[in-house]
Short mmCIF file of C-alpha atoms in Angstrom, two decimals:
data_model
loop_
_atom_site.label_atom_id
_atom_site.label_comp_id
_atom_site.label_asym_id
_atom_site.label_seq_id
_atom_site.Cartn_x
_atom_site.Cartn_y
_atom_site.Cartn_z
CA MET O 13 88.64 -54.76 -179.72
CA SER O 14 88.07 -54.21 -182.85
CA PRO O 15 90.37 -55.86 -185.42
CA ASN O 16 93.02 -53.63 -186.94
CA TYR O 17 92.71 -52.25 -191.03
CA ILE O 18 95.33 -50.17 -191.27
CA THR O 19 98.61 -52.22 -190.80
CA ASP O 20 101.87 -51.34 -192.69
CA GLU O 21 100.95 -52.26 -195.60
CA VAL O 22 97.82 -50.70 -195.74
CA LYS O 23 99.88 -47.60 -194.54
CA GLN O 24 102.31 -47.48 -197.50
CA LEU O 25 99.65 -46.56 -199.85
CA ILE O 26 98.40 -43.44 -198.78
CA GLY O 27 99.87 -40.91 -200.67
CA ARG O 28 101.03 -43.10 -203.87
CA GLU O 29 100.61 -42.04 -206.68
CA THR O 30 99.46 -42.92 -210.61
CA ASP O 31 100.65 -41.68 -213.71
CA TRP O 32 98.56 -40.47 -216.50
CA VAL O 33 96.38 -42.89 -217.14
CA GLU O 34 94.45 -42.48 -220.56
CA ALA O 35 91.05 -43.55 -220.90
CA CYS O 36 90.48 -46.99 -223.83
CA ASP O 37 87.80 -44.94 -225.94
CA PRO O 38 88.04 -41.15 -226.56
CA VAL O 39 84.01 -38.90 -226.14
CA GLU O 40 81.54 -40.32 -227.98
CA GLN O 41 78.36 -39.04 -228.55
CA GLY O 42 76.35 -42.34 -228.35
CA ALA O 43 78.18 -42.63 -224.67
CA ILE O 44 77.11 -38.82 -224.13
CA ARG O 45 73.46 -39.64 -224.70
CA ARG O 46 73.01 -42.87 -222.72
CA PHE O 47 75.24 -41.08 -219.76
CA HIS O 48 72.26 -38.05 -219.84
CA GLN O 49 69.27 -39.97 -220.71
CA ALA O 50 70.09 -42.26 -217.55
CA VAL O 51 70.54 -39.18 -214.88
CA MET O 52 67.53 -37.85 -216.71
CA ASP O 53 68.93 -34.34 -217.57
CA ASP O 54 67.91 -33.30 -221.02
CA ASP O 55 69.80 -29.82 -221.18
CA PRO O 56 70.13 -29.33 -224.67
CA ILE O 57 73.75 -28.49 -224.29
CA PHE O 58 74.20 -32.74 -224.53
CA TRP O 59 72.26 -32.76 -227.97
CA LYS O 60 71.47 -30.27 -230.04
CA VAL O 61 73.88 -29.51 -232.47
CA ALA O 62 72.82 -25.38 -233.26
CA GLU O 63 71.99 -24.55 -229.37
CA ALA O 64 75.17 -25.99 -227.87
CA ALA O 65 77.34 -24.07 -230.96
CA ALA O 66 75.84 -20.86 -229.93
CA THR O 67 77.12 -21.57 -225.84
CA ARG O 68 80.54 -20.95 -224.32
CA TYR O 69 80.84 -24.10 -225.44
CA GLY O 70 80.75 -23.55 -229.13
CA GLY O 71 79.25 -27.03 -229.50
CA ILE O 72 77.95 -30.37 -228.02
CA VAL O 73 79.34 -30.91 -224.78
CA ALA O 74 79.20 -34.19 -222.30
CA PRO O 75 77.70 -33.35 -218.53
CA PRO O 76 79.96 -32.08 -215.84
CA LEU O 77 81.21 -35.25 -213.97
CA PHE O 78 81.27 -37.51 -217.20
CA PRO O 79 84.99 -37.75 -216.97
CA LEU O 80 84.58 -39.84 -213.55
CA HIS O 81 82.62 -42.54 -215.69
CA ALA O 82 85.16 -42.44 -218.64
CA PHE O 83 87.48 -45.16 -217.27
CA ARG O 84 86.43 -48.55 -219.11
CA ARG O 85 87.22 -51.76 -219.18
CA PRO O 86 89.88 -51.95 -222.59
CA SER O 87 89.10 -54.31 -225.10
CA GLY O 88 91.74 -57.47 -224.04
CA ALA O 89 91.22 -56.99 -220.27
CA PRO O 90 90.36 -59.70 -218.31
CA ASP O 91 86.59 -59.62 -217.70
CA PRO O 92 85.70 -59.42 -213.93
CA LEU O 93 82.07 -61.41 -214.21
CA ASN O 94 83.68 -64.19 -214.70
CA ARG O 95 83.67 -64.20 -211.10
CA VAL O 96 80.30 -64.17 -210.43
CA SER O 97 79.11 -67.09 -211.17
CA GLY O 98 81.70 -68.84 -209.04
CA ASP O 99 82.02 -66.87 -206.35
CA PRO O 100 78.82 -65.92 -204.06
CA ASP O 101 80.83 -63.10 -202.21
CA PHE O 102 82.03 -61.21 -205.41
CA ASP O 103 80.19 -58.18 -205.59
CA GLY O 104 81.20 -57.33 -209.36
CA VAL O 105 83.64 -54.27 -208.90
CA THR O 106 87.47 -55.12 -208.89
CA ARG O 107 88.70 -53.41 -205.38
CA ASP O 108 90.89 -51.15 -207.71
CA PHE O 109 89.87 -48.11 -206.22
CA GLY O 110 91.49 -44.87 -208.88
CA LEU O 111 92.46 -45.80 -211.78
CA GLY O 112 96.03 -48.12 -211.78
CA LEU O 113 96.59 -48.11 -208.42
CA PRO O 114 97.50 -51.06 -206.16
CA PRO O 115 93.95 -53.10 -204.02
CA VAL O 116 93.92 -52.08 -201.09
CA PRO O 117 94.74 -55.38 -198.58
CA ILE O 118 91.88 -55.36 -196.68
CA PRO O 119 89.55 -58.11 -196.22
CA LEU O 120 86.39 -56.48 -195.86
CA PRO O 121 83.52 -57.62 -198.13
CA ARG O 122 81.30 -54.72 -198.34
CA LEU O 123 82.10 -51.45 -200.74
CA LEU O 124 79.90 -48.20 -200.04
CA ASN O 125 80.15 -44.63 -201.80
CA GLY O 126 80.67 -42.34 -199.18
CA GLY O 127 80.48 -39.27 -201.03
CA ASN O 128 83.21 -36.80 -203.35
CA GLN O 129 84.03 -33.24 -203.41
CA VAL O 130 84.22 -31.95 -207.13
CA GLU O 131 86.13 -28.74 -208.67
CA VAL O 132 84.69 -28.73 -212.62
CA TYR O 133 86.99 -26.03 -215.02
CA GLN O 134 85.65 -27.28 -218.33
CA LEU O 135 83.22 -30.14 -219.85
CA ALA O 136 84.35 -32.61 -222.06
CA ARG O 137 83.77 -32.72 -225.89
CA PRO O 138 83.36 -35.59 -228.91
CA GLY O 139 86.52 -37.11 -229.64
CA ASP O 140 88.20 -35.66 -226.25
CA ARG O 141 91.07 -38.36 -224.83
CA ILE O 142 90.60 -38.20 -221.28
CA ARG O 143 93.60 -39.15 -219.17
CA ALA O 144 93.67 -39.06 -215.09
CA LYS O 145 95.70 -39.70 -212.54
CA SER O 146 94.92 -40.59 -209.21
CA LYS O 147 96.92 -41.09 -205.53
CA TYR O 148 95.38 -42.30 -202.32
CA VAL O 149 95.30 -39.30 -199.82
CA ASP O 150 93.99 -41.59 -196.65
CA ILE O 151 92.71 -44.63 -195.27
CA TYR O 152 91.99 -44.86 -191.87
CA GLN O 153 89.32 -46.71 -190.11
CA LYS O 154 86.55 -45.90 -187.81
CA GLU O 155 83.91 -47.76 -186.13
CA GLY O 156 80.08 -47.72 -187.12
CA LYS O 157 77.16 -48.56 -185.63
CA SER O 158 77.96 -52.24 -187.03
CA GLY O 159 80.91 -52.63 -187.12
CA VAL O 160 83.88 -51.40 -188.37
CA LEU O 161 84.35 -48.84 -191.32
CA VAL O 162 87.16 -48.45 -193.34
CA PHE O 163 87.34 -45.06 -195.27
CA ILE O 164 89.55 -44.63 -198.38
CA LEU O 165 90.24 -41.82 -199.89
CA VAL O 166 91.17 -41.05 -203.44
CA GLU O 167 92.64 -38.07 -205.67
CA THR O 168 92.25 -37.88 -209.20
CA VAL O 169 92.55 -35.02 -211.53
CA TYR O 170 91.08 -35.26 -215.09
CA ALA O 171 92.67 -33.50 -218.02
CA ASN O 172 91.91 -33.61 -221.85
CA GLN O 173 93.97 -34.09 -224.37
CA LYS O 174 95.85 -31.02 -224.58
CA GLY O 175 96.74 -31.06 -221.01
CA GLU O 176 93.80 -28.77 -219.59
CA THR O 177 91.95 -29.86 -216.32
CA LEU O 178 88.34 -30.53 -216.83
CA LEU O 179 87.93 -32.11 -213.34
CA LYS O 180 89.32 -32.59 -209.97
CA ALA O 181 87.91 -35.46 -207.63
CA LEU O 182 88.47 -36.03 -204.30
CA GLN O 183 86.04 -39.67 -203.73
CA THR O 184 85.50 -41.68 -200.22
CA HIS O 185 85.25 -45.13 -200.80
CA ILE O 186 83.76 -47.28 -197.63
CA LEU O 187 84.56 -50.54 -196.65
CA ARG O 188 82.80 -52.61 -194.43
CA MET N 1 69.24 -20.31 -226.08
CA THR N 2 66.70 -18.65 -224.01
CA ARG N 3 67.23 -19.49 -220.23
CA GLN N 4 67.39 -16.48 -218.44
CA GLN N 5 70.35 -15.79 -216.36
CA VAL N 6 70.59 -14.93 -212.56
CA TYR N 7 72.83 -12.65 -211.39
CA PHE N 8 74.73 -12.69 -208.56
CA ASP N 9 72.70 -9.08 -207.64
CA ASP N 10 69.24 -10.21 -206.86
CA VAL N 11 70.57 -12.89 -205.11
CA GLU N 12 70.60 -13.64 -201.59
CA VAL N 13 71.39 -15.32 -198.17
CA GLY N 14 68.74 -18.22 -197.12
CA GLN N 15 66.57 -18.08 -201.02
CA ALA N 16 66.44 -22.22 -201.90
CA VAL N 17 67.13 -22.70 -205.79
CA PRO N 18 64.59 -24.14 -208.01
CA GLU N 19 64.37 -28.39 -206.89
CA VAL N 20 65.06 -31.07 -209.62
CA ARG N 21 62.97 -34.04 -208.85
CA LYS N 22 63.29 -37.17 -210.11
CA GLY N 23 61.45 -40.79 -210.07
CA PRO N 24 59.48 -42.63 -209.07
CA MET N 25 62.56 -44.76 -209.40
CA THR N 26 62.63 -48.05 -210.64
CA VAL N 27 64.98 -51.03 -210.84
CA ALA N 28 64.85 -50.16 -214.35
CA HIS N 29 65.95 -46.72 -213.89
CA ILE N 30 68.93 -47.87 -211.40
CA MET N 31 69.86 -50.63 -214.35
CA ARG N 32 69.70 -48.09 -216.62
CA TRP N 33 72.57 -45.84 -215.13
CA SER N 34 74.85 -48.84 -214.26
CA ALA N 35 74.76 -50.00 -217.88
CA SER N 36 75.16 -46.67 -219.40
CA MET N 37 78.83 -45.89 -217.15
CA GLU N 38 79.05 -50.28 -216.24
CA ASN N 39 78.75 -50.96 -213.27
CA TRP N 40 78.18 -53.91 -212.12
CA HIS N 41 77.38 -53.53 -208.46
CA ARG N 42 75.17 -55.96 -208.13
CA ILE N 43 73.70 -54.40 -204.88
CA HIS N 44 72.27 -51.90 -207.88
CA TYR N 45 70.68 -55.13 -210.09
CA ASP N 46 71.20 -58.33 -208.03
CA ARG N 47 68.52 -58.20 -204.91
CA ALA N 48 69.21 -61.33 -203.88
CA TYR N 49 72.82 -60.24 -203.29
CA ALA N 50 71.67 -56.81 -202.19
CA VAL N 51 69.68 -58.14 -199.52
CA GLU N 52 71.01 -61.52 -198.33
CA HIS N 53 74.74 -60.95 -198.85
CA ASP N 54 74.84 -56.68 -198.08
CA LYS N 55 71.78 -56.57 -196.05
CA LEU N 56 70.43 -53.81 -198.03
CA PRO N 57 67.08 -53.78 -197.43
CA ASP N 58 66.49 -53.98 -201.46
CA VAL N 59 68.39 -52.46 -204.44
CA VAL N 60 69.84 -49.19 -203.81
CA VAL N 61 70.38 -46.01 -205.87
CA ASN N 62 73.91 -45.19 -207.16
CA GLY N 63 75.21 -42.82 -205.24
CA SER N 64 77.53 -41.98 -208.49
CA TRP N 65 74.17 -41.18 -209.94
CA LYS N 66 72.43 -39.04 -207.46
CA GLN N 67 75.48 -37.04 -207.48
CA HIS N 68 74.64 -36.32 -210.73
CA VAL N 69 71.02 -35.02 -210.24
CA LEU N 70 73.80 -32.71 -207.15
CA MET N 71 75.21 -30.91 -210.42
CA GLN N 72 72.02 -30.80 -212.23
CA LEU N 73 70.62 -28.46 -209.54
CA VAL N 74 73.34 -26.02 -209.21
CA LYS N 75 74.21 -26.54 -213.17
CA GLU N 76 70.62 -25.82 -213.96
CA TRP N 77 70.63 -22.64 -211.45
CA VAL N 78 73.71 -20.90 -212.45
CA GLY N 79 72.75 -21.19 -216.42
CA LEU N 80 74.66 -20.95 -219.11
CA GLY N 81 76.30 -17.61 -217.94
CA GLY N 82 77.07 -19.26 -214.34
CA TRP N 83 79.43 -21.98 -213.57
CA ALA N 84 79.22 -24.69 -211.33
CA TRP N 85 82.66 -24.69 -210.06
CA LYS N 86 82.68 -26.69 -206.61
CA VAL N 87 80.21 -29.38 -205.37
CA GLY N 88 80.68 -31.99 -202.31
CA PHE N 89 78.32 -34.54 -200.95
CA GLN N 90 78.26 -37.29 -198.36
CA TYR N 91 75.89 -40.45 -198.70
CA ARG N 92 73.95 -40.87 -195.26
CA ASP N 93 71.26 -42.97 -196.41
CA MET N 94 70.13 -44.91 -199.04
CA ASP N 95 67.83 -43.99 -201.82
CA LEU N 96 65.23 -47.45 -202.93
CA PRO N 97 63.18 -48.41 -205.82
CA GLY N 98 59.64 -46.77 -205.04
CA ASP N 99 61.55 -43.40 -203.87
CA LEU N 100 60.96 -40.10 -205.60
CA ILE N 101 63.88 -37.92 -205.46
CA THR N 102 64.23 -34.24 -204.57
CA ALA N 103 67.35 -31.93 -204.95
CA TRP N 104 67.50 -29.00 -203.35
CA GLY N 105 69.40 -25.99 -202.73
CA LYS N 106 69.64 -23.29 -200.24
CA VAL N 107 72.02 -20.00 -200.19
CA THR N 108 73.67 -20.00 -197.43
CA LYS N 109 76.82 -16.68 -197.80
CA THR N 110 77.56 -14.31 -200.98
CA TYR N 111 81.06 -12.58 -201.86
CA GLU N 112 82.95 -10.75 -204.59
CA LYS N 113 86.50 -11.84 -205.44
CA GLY N 114 88.37 -10.54 -208.77
CA GLY N 115 85.15 -8.56 -210.22
CA LEU N 116 82.74 -12.10 -210.11
CA GLY N 117 80.40 -13.06 -207.55
CA TYR N 118 80.80 -16.68 -205.47
CA VAL N 119 77.49 -17.96 -203.99
CA GLU N 120 77.87 -21.14 -201.57
CA LEU N 121 75.16 -23.20 -201.38
CA GLU N 122 73.74 -26.21 -199.20
CA ILE N 123 72.34 -29.29 -201.03
CA GLY N 124 70.51 -32.15 -200.14
CA LEU N 125 69.26 -34.66 -201.84
CA ARG N 126 65.45 -36.34 -199.59
CA ASN N 127 63.56 -39.18 -201.09
CA SER N 128 59.55 -39.40 -201.04
CA ARG N 129 60.10 -41.16 -197.55
CA GLY N 130 61.50 -38.16 -195.63
CA ILE N 131 64.90 -39.31 -195.35
CA GLU N 132 67.60 -36.74 -196.35
CA SER N 133 69.66 -39.43 -198.33
CA THR N 134 72.33 -36.83 -199.04
CA ARG N 135 73.77 -34.03 -197.78
CA GLY N 136 76.39 -31.45 -199.41
CA THR N 137 78.17 -28.12 -200.43
CA ALA N 138 78.44 -26.50 -203.74
CA VAL N 139 80.52 -23.17 -204.35
CA VAL N 140 78.92 -21.64 -208.27
CA ILE N 141 80.15 -18.25 -209.82
CA LEU N 142 77.21 -16.16 -211.10
CA PRO N 143 77.45 -12.83 -212.93
CA ARG N 144 76.94 -9.37 -212.13
CA ARG N 145 74.81 -6.91 -214.14
CA GLY N 146 76.73 -5.24 -216.43
CA GLY N 147 79.30 -7.24 -214.87
CA ALA N 148 82.41 -9.43 -216.81
CA LYS N 149 80.98 -12.33 -218.00
CA VAL N 150 82.42 -15.73 -216.02
CA PRO N 151 85.11 -17.38 -217.68
CA TYR N 152 85.73 -20.03 -219.65
CA PRO N 153 87.37 -22.81 -218.55
CA PHE N 154 87.21 -21.46 -215.27
CA PRO N 155 91.09 -20.80 -214.43
CA VAL N 156 92.61 -23.59 -211.65
CA ASP N 157 93.87 -22.33 -208.65
#
């Protein structure tokens, strides 16, 4: 019998929602450049000012899924890398799925990205203040080929400073 | 811009969309993405950790990177007059350093709603070892010849 990781404490997290959280930095052109270069997409709407201005966007925009990664560690927040040298099991990422959601107390050591479903409504622009609101939609376990897999489904809505929806995402995290 | 626009009128079920290819991927490509998004998950740059601790064959290409390649596939196809609305994907296998990654898509359904042309697609990533590492679906909106512009921002349900 596999252990049951979906304890009452875990079940209570399902449906838990955060307030709006704002990214620590506004959308910066340099961040857009590093991003489009790293995904190897040189679409002119990300960097050619005059060409982008002539499109429906009216100027440079960020890649469609940029908001998913807009939330960085704010200055002054604890440095998770301090744990790397002292904790051989630490994988470099904290287990606070979503933004401001409480950690899921499940002692499985490995984390995988299971997939995502996104809906795009508008592209972020330089200067935008991206905000997000996240919710644990479901947490459940399944028997996999090599043991138990725990699926954590987090729904996040991303908006700009005017409250206009940029993106909705349903992310699947897998613990094993 | 002078990109050629694809119109709903010209799309048929079964039609393939132009592929997008990336790679061969190296640890440097993976590290560049991890750094650009400040993701310090060790399975993407610390081979000893990936292999010995997480029992992976090597460092692995980030799922978060792969989703942008699929998004790019769809975005490029719909052009500046269409809208890549919904994209969903499941990661089924790993992509590793050395892999050449091909994003592909195929039209599965077309329909009209509110004067706009909707197209559903099956999409995926295939690597040079013949593995389908990622599968998914997309829903996009294309303009009709002589029809209304696809609205931007796209209206929220």
